[in-house]
C-alpha positions as MATLAB code, in Angstrom:
seq = 'MKKGLTFTVIAQAQSLNYGEGISNIAELKKLTRADGNVYTFASRQCLRYDIVRLASELFNWNLQVVDKSKGTIQFKDDMTIKDSQEMDLFGYMKTSKKDDKDKGGSSTREAVVRLSNAISLEAYRSDMDFLNNKGLADRIGEHPNLANVEQHLSYYTYTVTIDLSKVGIDGDIELSNEDKCNRVTQLLEIIKILNRNIRGRQENLSPLFVVGGMYDIANPFFLGRVKVEGDKNGYKVSSDTIKEVVNSTFLGKELKQSTYIGMVEGSFTNKDEFKDILGENLLTVDKFFGQLTKGVKEYYGVN';
ca = [
      94.737   87.023   26.046;
      96.384   90.206   24.769;
      94.148   93.184   25.510;
      96.433   96.186   24.955;
      96.751   97.665   21.489;
      99.294  100.421   20.883;
     101.122  101.920   17.953;
     103.253  104.969   17.236;
     102.977  106.764   13.897;
     105.255  108.968   11.821;
     103.474  111.218    9.305;
     104.616  114.233    7.313;
     102.517  117.383    7.448;
     102.664  121.171    7.598;
     101.526  123.629   10.264;
      98.922  121.492   11.986;
      97.695  123.503   14.987;
      97.624  127.247   15.694;
      97.329  128.973   19.057;
      95.824  132.330   19.978;
      98.406  134.458   18.144;
      99.641  138.005   18.720;
      98.489  141.035   16.718;
      98.414  139.953   13.047;
     100.720  136.948   13.605;
      99.180  133.472   13.638;
     101.382  131.397   15.942;
     101.797  127.648   15.837;
     101.519  125.686   19.063;
     105.086  125.027   20.186;
     107.226  123.366   22.854;
     110.761  124.297   23.901;
     113.257  121.591   24.823;
     116.466  121.701   26.851;
     118.511  121.306   23.668;
     117.457  124.854   22.764;
     115.240  123.786   19.889;
     111.566  124.609   19.448;
     109.157  121.919   18.218;
     105.632  122.431   16.939;
     102.783  120.158   17.925;
      99.155  119.320   17.234;
      97.227  118.678   20.433;
      95.525  115.381   21.202;
      92.219  117.309   21.159;
      92.934  118.341   17.580;
      93.630  114.711   16.609;
      90.430  113.594   18.321;
      88.441  116.260   16.475;
      89.555  114.975   13.080;
      89.165  111.318   14.035;
      85.558  111.963   15.085;
      84.921  114.125   12.001;
      86.048  111.326    9.696;
      84.166  108.733   11.727;
      80.951  110.665   11.173;
      81.660  111.028    7.449;
      82.769  107.443    6.825;
      80.883  105.352    9.406;
      77.979  107.599   10.418;
      79.034  107.950   14.051;
      76.375  109.795   16.029;
      77.622  113.288   16.916;
      74.228  114.713   17.954;
      74.891  113.981   21.605;
      75.776  117.379   23.118;
      73.890  120.433   24.341;
      74.261  123.488   26.592;
      71.291  122.948   28.895;
      73.491  123.163   32.024;
      75.356  126.292   30.929;
      78.385  124.516   29.546;
      78.686  122.448   26.382;
      78.799  118.778   27.321;
      77.278  115.394   26.544;
      73.545  115.074   27.144;
      72.420  113.297   30.315;
      70.246  110.833   28.434;
      73.039  109.782   26.066;
      75.091  106.671   26.833;
      77.858  104.714   25.155;
      75.112  102.788   23.343;
      74.208  106.013   21.542;
      77.685  107.418   21.045;
      80.832  105.716   19.795;
      82.705  108.883   20.768;
      81.591  108.672   24.414;
      82.580  105.013   24.470;
      86.084  105.383   23.050;
      87.092  108.867   24.192;
      85.239  109.193   27.501;
      82.951  111.872   28.882;
      82.109  114.066   31.854;
      78.548  115.071   32.733;
      78.109  117.618   35.497;
      75.044  118.042   37.689;
      73.780  121.263   39.285;
      73.560  121.676   43.046;
      70.099  121.946   44.583;
      68.390  121.115   47.895;
      68.452  117.382   47.198;
      71.579  117.076   45.098;
      75.031  118.178   46.210;
      76.175  118.309   42.607;
      79.130  116.562   41.094;
      79.887  114.801   37.874;
      79.570  111.493   36.086;
      82.724  110.545   34.224;
      84.115  107.841   31.993;
      87.840  107.637   31.313;
      88.997  107.441   27.729;
      89.503  103.905   26.471;
      91.468  105.246   23.494;
      94.426  107.332   24.602;
      96.002  109.798   22.161;
      99.273  111.637   22.551;
      99.991  115.037   21.065;
     101.496  114.917   17.574;
     105.007  116.324   18.098;
     107.254  117.506   15.283;
     110.436  115.493   14.841;
     112.247  118.421   13.229;
     112.948  121.730   14.969;
     111.016  124.865   14.033;
     113.263  127.508   12.420;
     110.928  130.519   12.475;
     109.639  130.174    8.899;
     106.856  132.659    8.158;
     104.306  133.210    5.420;
     103.231  136.759    4.558;
      99.589  136.943    3.509;
      97.125  139.554    2.306;
      93.673  139.644    0.776;
      94.666  141.802   -2.214;
      92.354  139.949   -4.584;
      89.289  140.893   -2.576;
      90.536  144.381   -1.651;
      91.152  145.322   -5.294;
      87.523  144.605   -6.110;
      86.362  147.468   -3.920;
      89.402  149.760   -4.242;
      90.639  149.210   -0.685;
      94.050  148.499    0.813;
      94.524  144.826    1.656;
      94.678  143.453    5.198;
      98.050  141.965    6.098;
      98.885  138.880    8.135;
     101.908  136.789    9.058;
     101.490  133.055    9.552;
     104.082  130.733   11.055;
     104.820  127.714    8.873;
     106.502  124.399    9.645;
     106.838  121.415    7.329;
     108.007  118.440    9.369;
     107.631  114.809   10.260;
     105.292  114.391   13.237;
     104.835  111.471   15.604;
     101.824  110.504   17.703;
     100.776  107.423   19.663;
      97.442  105.632   20.050;
      96.830  103.204   22.936;
      93.621  101.184   23.450;
      92.510   98.955   26.331;
      90.296   96.475   24.503;
      88.883   95.077   27.761;
      87.146   98.399   28.531;
      85.549   99.098   25.159;
      81.742   98.966   25.252;
      81.479   98.642   29.047;
      80.157  101.451   31.258;
      78.518  100.594   34.586;
      75.534   98.346   33.906;
      75.848   98.844   30.153;
      77.735   96.335   28.031;
      77.607   96.211   24.251;
      77.847   93.070   22.174;
      81.281   91.846   21.114;
      80.319   92.627   17.517;
      79.682   96.278   18.402;
      82.904   96.503   20.405;
      84.871   95.018   17.523;
      83.243   97.308   14.945;
      84.089  100.437   16.923;
      87.756   99.537   17.291;
      88.210   98.358   13.705;
      86.525  101.504   12.400;
      88.948  103.576   14.465;
      91.885  101.683   12.932;
      90.543  102.353    9.441;
      90.291  106.061   10.264;
      93.865  106.282   11.568;
      95.056  104.600    8.385;
      93.709  107.501    6.269;
      93.655  110.286    8.891;
      93.726  113.844    7.570;
      93.265  117.344    8.921;
      91.433  120.287    7.349;
      93.115  123.570    8.286;
      93.278  127.033    6.677;
      92.153  125.888    3.265;
      94.534  122.900    3.254;
      93.998  119.218    3.852;
      97.029  117.714    5.564;
      97.686  113.980    5.333;
      98.296  112.392    8.748;
      98.167  108.789    7.564;
     101.253  106.813    8.579;
     104.468  106.716    6.567;
     105.912  104.565    9.354;
     104.114  102.823   12.215;
     105.349  100.495   14.947;
     103.350   98.587   17.563;
     101.086   95.610   18.106;
      98.895   93.884   20.675;
     100.294   93.190   24.145;
      99.251   91.954   27.572;
      98.784   95.522   28.828;
      97.666   98.808   27.289;
     100.990  100.621   27.481;
     102.467  103.105   24.955;
     105.734  101.205   24.531;
     106.998  103.290   21.594;
     105.905  106.758   22.741;
     108.970  109.011   22.797;
     111.123  106.335   21.185;
     110.739  107.398   17.557;
     113.158  109.828   15.885;
     114.100  110.765   12.333;
     117.467  111.824   10.934;
     117.980  113.641    7.659;
     120.962  114.128    5.348;
     121.618  114.697    1.637;
     120.493  111.142    0.883;
     117.085  111.556    2.533;
     115.497  110.714    5.868;
     115.775  107.615    7.979;
     114.018  106.463   11.139;
     116.452  105.903   13.994;
     116.435  102.151   14.557;
     118.496  101.949   17.771;
     115.794  103.065   20.231;
     113.105  100.998   18.511;
     115.371   97.941   18.509;
     115.933   98.343   22.259;
     112.181   98.404   22.954;
     111.486   95.495   20.599;
     114.151   93.355   22.289;
     112.904   94.104   25.820;
     110.588   91.824   27.821;
     107.416   92.172   29.888;
     106.316   89.411   32.273;
     108.933   87.167   30.729;
     107.648   87.666   27.175;
     109.659   89.348   24.439;
     107.869   92.313   22.891;
     109.436   91.249   19.609;
     106.966   88.389   19.349;
     104.013   90.783   19.194;
     105.519   93.798   17.422;
     105.071   94.797   13.796;
     106.337   97.687   11.701;
     104.576   99.174    8.696;
     106.457  101.346    6.208;
     105.494  103.122    3.014;
     107.958  102.017    0.350;
     110.576  104.689   -0.399;
     109.554  106.991    2.459;
     112.727  106.328    4.477;
     116.172  105.155    3.407;
     116.897  102.491    6.040;
     114.179   99.897    5.527;
     116.773   97.095    5.616;
     117.678   97.932    9.238;
     114.128   97.150   10.326;
     114.100   94.008    8.226;
     117.057   92.829   10.322;
     115.182   93.670   13.549;
     111.766   92.166   12.824;
     112.163   89.989    9.750;
     108.731   88.944    8.427;
     107.037   91.327   10.862;
     108.135   94.241    8.667;
     105.030   94.958    6.587;
     103.352   97.577    4.452;
     101.245  100.092    6.370;
      98.063   98.518    5.039;
      99.109   95.015    6.156;
     100.187   96.409    9.546;
      96.645   97.630   10.208;
      95.293   94.399    8.778;
      97.315   92.513   11.394;
      95.895   94.700   14.180;
      92.364   94.241   12.859;
      92.882   90.478   12.843;
      94.026   90.607   16.481;
      91.027   92.727   17.505;
      88.600   90.273   15.893;
      90.303   87.339   17.622;
      90.099   89.136   20.987;
      86.350   89.718   20.650;
      85.705   86.360   19.001;
      84.282   87.925   15.842;
      84.826   86.368   12.415;
];
């Protein structure tokens, strides 16, 4: 039975993740490639933060599971995956102090849900925003404070990969199939409407385009295979690399049989190319996640 769920998203957003900065300049997190271009990115930790934030708001996930009793902020010793959906899906590390009887060490759980960084698909061209707090300064007759903030409006891509066979299992602990299913389907609902609160803005990270499905292994088949191209007529998603992955095989099975694409109508200009590749497996974004949810329920035997 297929246990690996993976999908790669394209979303459009602006200036998602800032680094430490220099002087009065707020710098975006960036990567430099051999082609000479610079690309901005939002870290996987930043994506996890907003996924967990929304999970608490929408599904009442328990976030009261950390403390600083050992000197560093980490998950509490008495908390398990029964108590925390976050610990179950995204893993944990609990350290122990050295003493006469204990040599110290750590208890760890690897992440069942793997997130990639969200990488911009368009190069950063050094756009800046000049800011000041003149409105507040004028109230008290002072000179305003000045700041420069890097800005980048771009398409971003990120990938989510889940090993369904490891959800809800940690040592001697195993949750019911209903609980396992609920945690994964809630995560899918969150990704469908994912957003990020940053510097007074709320950026929409929900998918304009998404490709993936359920497979025999938890492997990010479409990570690094998604590109966009823009011209005077608009943007299109490069279909050649996706077509090559879709038409490949694993253990004698064509990935095409298990792959779906979701697209927001009018977001890209080459929808017909993907219709030729996947036929009826080209869906709306909502129906794409509905198909994944159906597969998750079948895997766990939940109606």
